[in-house]
């Protein structure tokens, strides 16, 4: 059974720091892995999608990596800003139209 | 803006009432999904439609029905609302089995 774990559950850092969020999964048979952010009371915004054949994806200050063999993905945020404060979710897509979700990392960036 | 549109954004129902949540996407995606999100439970799949004309149960389908009206629209119906169905409901779509998901902004439903 595929399980997805996100560490840490919460993170508070000063503005300007670079930070890494972690996502691990137990079954390497995945189609892709997607990182989302969710602001309080809002919907989910897709940040980065990494296909199973890819090693990383980049968008602006965000970089996501994928190591299928070890069952890990990281989301790197450079030069963090207060606007980056949100809950970050990773989700692994299996072959049968199902996303397996991590519980999320709540990120607070202090001005 | 292109994406997934859900209506309504908020709704309060009395126990036993029925309602339909509407979802439409304009990205020409084949697959559509309904999720619910509860505190401490994360996102759980209610129903999905892999393609127009097909629907399948997800993790928590009891108490719900769905209709894939056409390629753009996928509705979720609560026939007899219960307090346990108080939740935030999200609709999503994806292009193909290996594609990423796009989510709507959600419907916050309270059943009293």
PDB file of N, CA and C in Angstrom, chain A residues 4-55:
ATOM      1  N   UNK A   4       2.373   8.124   1.877  1.00  0.00           N
ATOM      2  CA  UNK A   4       3.144   9.338   1.621  1.00  0.00           C
ATOM      3  C   UNK A   4       3.300  10.090   2.935  1.00  0.00           C
ATOM      4  N   UNK A   5       4.522  10.445   3.246  1.00  0.00           N
ATOM      5  CA  UNK A   5       4.836  11.115   4.506  1.00  0.00           C
ATOM      6  C   UNK A   5       5.539  12.424   4.227  1.00  0.00           C
ATOM      7  N   UNK A   6       5.122  13.473   4.917  1.00  0.00           N
ATOM      8  CA  UNK A   6       5.770  14.769   4.767  1.00  0.00           C
ATOM      9  C   UNK A   6       6.381  15.202   6.093  1.00  0.00           C
ATOM     10  N   UNK A   7       7.632  15.600   6.005  1.00  0.00           N
ATOM     11  CA  UNK A   7       8.369  16.053   7.182  1.00  0.00           C
ATOM     12  C   UNK A   7       9.080  17.351   6.834  1.00  0.00           C
ATOM     13  N   UNK A   8       9.029  18.398   7.709  1.00  0.00           N
ATOM     14  CA  UNK A   8       8.323  18.377   8.985  1.00  0.00           C
ATOM     15  C   UNK A   8       6.836  18.679   8.814  1.00  0.00           C
ATOM     16  N   UNK A   9       6.064  18.521   9.868  1.00  0.00           N
ATOM     17  CA  UNK A   9       4.640  18.863   9.819  1.00  0.00           C
ATOM     18  C   UNK A   9       4.442  20.369   9.836  1.00  0.00           C
ATOM     19  N   UNK A  10       5.383  21.066  10.459  1.00  0.00           N
ATOM     20  CA  UNK A  10       5.313  22.526  10.521  1.00  0.00           C
ATOM     21  C   UNK A  10       6.725  23.082  10.533  1.00  0.00           C
ATOM     22  N   UNK A  11       6.865  24.280   9.976  1.00  0.00           N
ATOM     23  CA  UNK A  11       8.184  24.896   9.867  1.00  0.00           C
ATOM     24  C   UNK A  11       8.010  26.411   9.914  1.00  0.00           C
ATOM     25  N   UNK A  12       8.809  27.056  10.745  1.00  0.00           N
ATOM     26  CA  UNK A  12       8.771  28.508  10.850  1.00  0.00           C
ATOM     27  C   UNK A  12      10.190  29.035  10.670  1.00  0.00           C
ATOM     28  N   UNK A  13      10.395  29.891   9.690  1.00  0.00           N
ATOM     29  CA  UNK A  13      11.736  30.400   9.403  1.00  0.00           C
ATOM     30  C   UNK A  13      11.662  31.907   9.137  1.00  0.00           C
ATOM     31  N   UNK A  14      12.778  32.612   9.337  1.00  0.00           N
ATOM     32  CA  UNK A  14      12.802  34.051   9.018  1.00  0.00           C
ATOM     33  C   UNK A  14      12.812  34.275   7.520  1.00  0.00           C
ATOM     34  N   UNK A  15      12.266  35.387   7.122  1.00  0.00           N
ATOM     35  CA  UNK A  15      12.256  35.774   5.722  1.00  0.00           C
ATOM     36  C   UNK A  15      13.679  35.775   5.161  1.00  0.00           C
ATOM     37  N   UNK A  16      13.792  35.339   3.910  1.00  0.00           N
ATOM     38  CA  UNK A  16      15.078  35.361   3.230  1.00  0.00           C
ATOM     39  C   UNK A  16      15.823  34.041   3.258  1.00  0.00           C
ATOM     40  N   UNK A  17      15.446  33.158   4.141  1.00  0.00           N
ATOM     41  CA  UNK A  17      16.142  31.871   4.224  1.00  0.00           C
ATOM     42  C   UNK A  17      15.727  30.935   3.085  1.00  0.00           C
ATOM     43  N   UNK A  18      16.670  30.071   2.728  1.00  0.00           N
ATOM     44  CA  UNK A  18      16.354  28.974   1.814  1.00  0.00           C
ATOM     45  C   UNK A  18      15.877  27.805   2.661  1.00  0.00           C
ATOM     46  N   UNK A  19      14.919  27.052   2.155  1.00  0.00           N
ATOM     47  CA  UNK A  19      14.402  25.945   2.958  1.00  0.00           C
ATOM     48  C   UNK A  19      14.040  24.753   2.077  1.00  0.00           C
ATOM     49  N   UNK A  20      13.937  23.604   2.734  1.00  0.00           N
ATOM     50  CA  UNK A  20      13.636  22.350   2.047  1.00  0.00           C
ATOM     51  C   UNK A  20      12.489  21.645   2.751  1.00  0.00           C
ATOM     52  N   UNK A  21      11.497  21.262   1.978  1.00  0.00           N
ATOM     53  CA  UNK A  21      10.393  20.446   2.477  1.00  0.00           C
ATOM     54  C   UNK A  21      10.558  19.034   1.911  1.00  0.00           C
ATOM     55  N   UNK A  22      10.245  18.053   2.740  1.00  0.00           N
ATOM     56  CA  UNK A  22      10.477  16.671   2.355  1.00  0.00           C
ATOM     57  C   UNK A  22       9.185  15.881   2.180  1.00  0.00           C
ATOM     58  N   UNK A  23       9.222  14.966   1.221  1.00  0.00           N
ATOM     59  CA  UNK A  23       8.095  14.080   0.952  1.00  0.00           C
ATOM     60  C   UNK A  23       8.670  12.707   0.651  1.00  0.00           C
ATOM     61  N   UNK A  24       8.190  11.696   1.356  1.00  0.00           N
ATOM     62  CA  UNK A  24       8.670  10.339   1.088  1.00  0.00           C
ATOM     63  C   UNK A  24       7.485   9.434   0.787  1.00  0.00           C
ATOM     64  N   UNK A  25       7.718   8.425  -0.054  1.00  0.00           N
ATOM     65  CA  UNK A  25       6.654   7.493  -0.428  1.00  0.00           C
ATOM     66  C   UNK A  25       7.213   6.073  -0.417  1.00  0.00           C
ATOM     67  N   UNK A  26       6.330   5.106  -0.193  1.00  0.00           N
ATOM     68  CA  UNK A  26       6.774   3.741   0.064  1.00  0.00           C
ATOM     69  C   UNK A  26       6.852   2.862  -1.185  1.00  0.00           C
ATOM     70  N   UNK A  27       6.139   3.216  -2.241  1.00  0.00           N
ATOM     71  CA  UNK A  27       6.100   2.390  -3.452  1.00  0.00           C
ATOM     72  C   UNK A  27       6.610   3.220  -4.622  1.00  0.00           C
ATOM     73  N   UNK A  28       7.662   2.746  -5.268  1.00  0.00           N
ATOM     74  CA  UNK A  28       8.278   3.526  -6.346  1.00  0.00           C
ATOM     75  C   UNK A  28       7.508   3.445  -7.670  1.00  0.00           C
ATOM     76  N   UNK A  29       6.464   2.623  -7.721  1.00  0.00           N
ATOM     77  CA  UNK A  29       5.671   2.495  -8.959  1.00  0.00           C
ATOM     78  C   UNK A  29       4.670   3.641  -9.045  1.00  0.00           C
ATOM     79  N   UNK A  30       5.148   4.780  -9.494  1.00  0.00           N
ATOM     80  CA  UNK A  30       4.301   5.971  -9.568  1.00  0.00           C
ATOM     81  C   UNK A  30       4.313   6.524 -10.983  1.00  0.00           C
ATOM     82  N   UNK A  31       3.256   7.259 -11.332  1.00  0.00           N
ATOM     83  CA  UNK A  31       3.236   7.977 -12.609  1.00  0.00           C
ATOM     84  C   UNK A  31       3.957   9.319 -12.468  1.00  0.00           C
ATOM     85  N   UNK A  32       3.646  10.012 -11.391  1.00  0.00           N
ATOM     86  CA  UNK A  32       4.265  11.311 -11.165  1.00  0.00           C
ATOM     87  C   UNK A  32       4.076  11.727  -9.720  1.00  0.00           C
ATOM     88  N   UNK A  33       4.682  12.851  -9.378  1.00  0.00           N
ATOM     89  CA  UNK A  33       4.533  13.438  -8.050  1.00  0.00           C
ATOM     90  C   UNK A  33       4.278  14.919  -8.252  1.00  0.00           C
ATOM     91  N   UNK A  34       3.317  15.444  -7.505  1.00  0.00           N
ATOM     92  CA  UNK A  34       2.910  16.835  -7.684  1.00  0.00           C
ATOM     93  C   UNK A  34       2.970  17.543  -6.344  1.00  0.00           C
ATOM     94  N   UNK A  35       3.501  18.752  -6.348  1.00  0.00           N
ATOM     95  CA  UNK A  35       3.520  19.612  -5.177  1.00  0.00           C
ATOM     96  C   UNK A  35       2.446  20.696  -5.335  1.00  0.00           C
ATOM     97  N   UNK A  36       1.684  20.895  -4.237  1.00  0.00           N
ATOM     98  CA  UNK A  36       0.641  21.914  -4.208  1.00  0.00           C
ATOM     99  C   UNK A  36       0.883  22.827  -3.007  1.00  0.00           C
ATOM    100  N   UNK A  37       0.309  24.031  -3.086  1.00  0.00           N
ATOM    101  CA  UNK A  37       0.203  24.860  -1.890  1.00  0.00           C
ATOM    102  C   UNK A  37      -1.272  25.155  -1.649  1.00  0.00           C
ATOM    103  N   UNK A  38      -1.597  25.281  -0.369  1.00  0.00           N
ATOM    104  CA  UNK A  38      -2.959  25.620   0.006  1.00  0.00           C
ATOM    105  C   UNK A  38      -2.912  26.717   1.050  1.00  0.00           C
ATOM    106  N   UNK A  39      -3.540  27.832   0.739  1.00  0.00           N
ATOM    107  CA  UNK A  39      -3.663  28.926   1.684  1.00  0.00           C
ATOM    108  C   UNK A  39      -4.912  28.682   2.535  1.00  0.00           C
ATOM    109  N   UNK A  40      -4.942  29.182   3.761  1.00  0.00           N
ATOM    110  CA  UNK A  40      -6.071  28.929   4.658  1.00  0.00           C
ATOM    111  C   UNK A  40      -7.410  29.281   4.022  1.00  0.00           C
ATOM    112  N   UNK A  41      -8.342  28.337   4.046  1.00  0.00           N
ATOM    113  CA  UNK A  41      -9.670  28.576   3.500  1.00  0.00           C
ATOM    114  C   UNK A  41      -9.735  28.650   1.991  1.00  0.00           C
ATOM    115  N   UNK A  42      -8.659  28.268   1.334  1.00  0.00           N
ATOM    116  CA  UNK A  42      -8.608  28.377  -0.127  1.00  0.00           C
ATOM    117  C   UNK A  42      -8.423  27.006  -0.775  1.00  0.00           C
ATOM    118  N   UNK A  43      -8.391  27.028  -2.107  1.00  0.00           N
ATOM    119  CA  UNK A  43      -8.188  25.799  -2.855  1.00  0.00           C
ATOM    120  C   UNK A  43      -6.724  25.415  -2.958  1.00  0.00           C
ATOM    121  N   UNK A  44      -6.454  24.422  -3.774  1.00  0.00           N
ATOM    122  CA  UNK A  44      -5.088  23.932  -3.970  1.00  0.00           C
ATOM    123  C   UNK A  44      -4.518  24.481  -5.268  1.00  0.00           C
ATOM    124  N   UNK A  45      -3.330  25.017  -5.156  1.00  0.00           N
ATOM    125  CA  UNK A  45      -2.634  25.548  -6.324  1.00  0.00           C
ATOM    126  C   UNK A  45      -1.478  24.626  -6.666  1.00  0.00           C
ATOM    127  N   UNK A  46      -1.434  24.151  -7.896  1.00  0.00           N
ATOM    128  CA  UNK A  46      -0.338  23.287  -8.311  1.00  0.00           C
ATOM    129  C   UNK A  46       0.941  24.104  -8.463  1.00  0.00           C
ATOM    130  N   UNK A  47       2.015  23.606  -7.878  1.00  0.00           N
ATOM    131  CA  UNK A  47       3.304  24.285  -7.958  1.00  0.00           C
ATOM    132  C   UNK A  47       4.212  23.638  -8.997  1.00  0.00           C
ATOM    133  N   UNK A  48       4.417  22.341  -8.844  1.00  0.00           N
ATOM    134  CA  UNK A  48       5.336  21.630  -9.727  1.00  0.00           C
ATOM    135  C   UNK A  48       4.855  20.203  -9.906  1.00  0.00           C
ATOM    136  N   UNK A  49       5.017  19.692 -11.100  1.00  0.00           N
ATOM    137  CA  UNK A  49       4.693  18.306 -11.436  1.00  0.00           C
ATOM    138  C   UNK A  49       5.953  17.644 -11.949  1.00  0.00           C
ATOM    139  N   UNK A  50       6.326  16.515 -11.347  1.00  0.00           N
ATOM    140  CA  UNK A  50       7.502  15.774 -11.810  1.00  0.00           C
ATOM    141  C   UNK A  50       7.040  14.402 -12.291  1.00  0.00           C
ATOM    142  N   UNK A  51       7.283  14.110 -13.545  1.00  0.00           N
ATOM    143  CA  UNK A  51       6.959  12.789 -14.067  1.00  0.00           C
ATOM    144  C   UNK A  51       7.951  11.770 -13.515  1.00  0.00           C
ATOM    145  N   UNK A  52       7.561  10.505 -13.533  1.00  0.00           N
ATOM    146  CA  UNK A  52       8.385   9.455 -12.919  1.00  0.00           C
ATOM    147  C   UNK A  52       9.748   9.324 -13.595  1.00  0.00           C
ATOM    148  N   UNK A  53       9.835   9.751 -14.867  1.00  0.00           N
ATOM    149  CA  UNK A  53      11.099   9.650 -15.601  1.00  0.00           C
ATOM    150  C   UNK A  53      12.007  10.860 -15.392  1.00  0.00           C
ATOM    151  N   UNK A  54      11.498  11.868 -14.681  1.00  0.00           N
ATOM    152  CA  UNK A  54      12.249  13.103 -14.481  1.00  0.00           C
ATOM    153  C   UNK A  54      12.935  13.108 -13.126  1.00  0.00           C
ATOM    154  N   UNK A  55      13.968  13.957 -13.006  1.00  0.00           N
ATOM    155  CA  UNK A  55      14.695  14.065 -11.747  1.00  0.00           C
ATOM    156  C   UNK A  55      14.342  15.342 -11.001  1.00  0.00           C
TER     157      UNK A  55
END
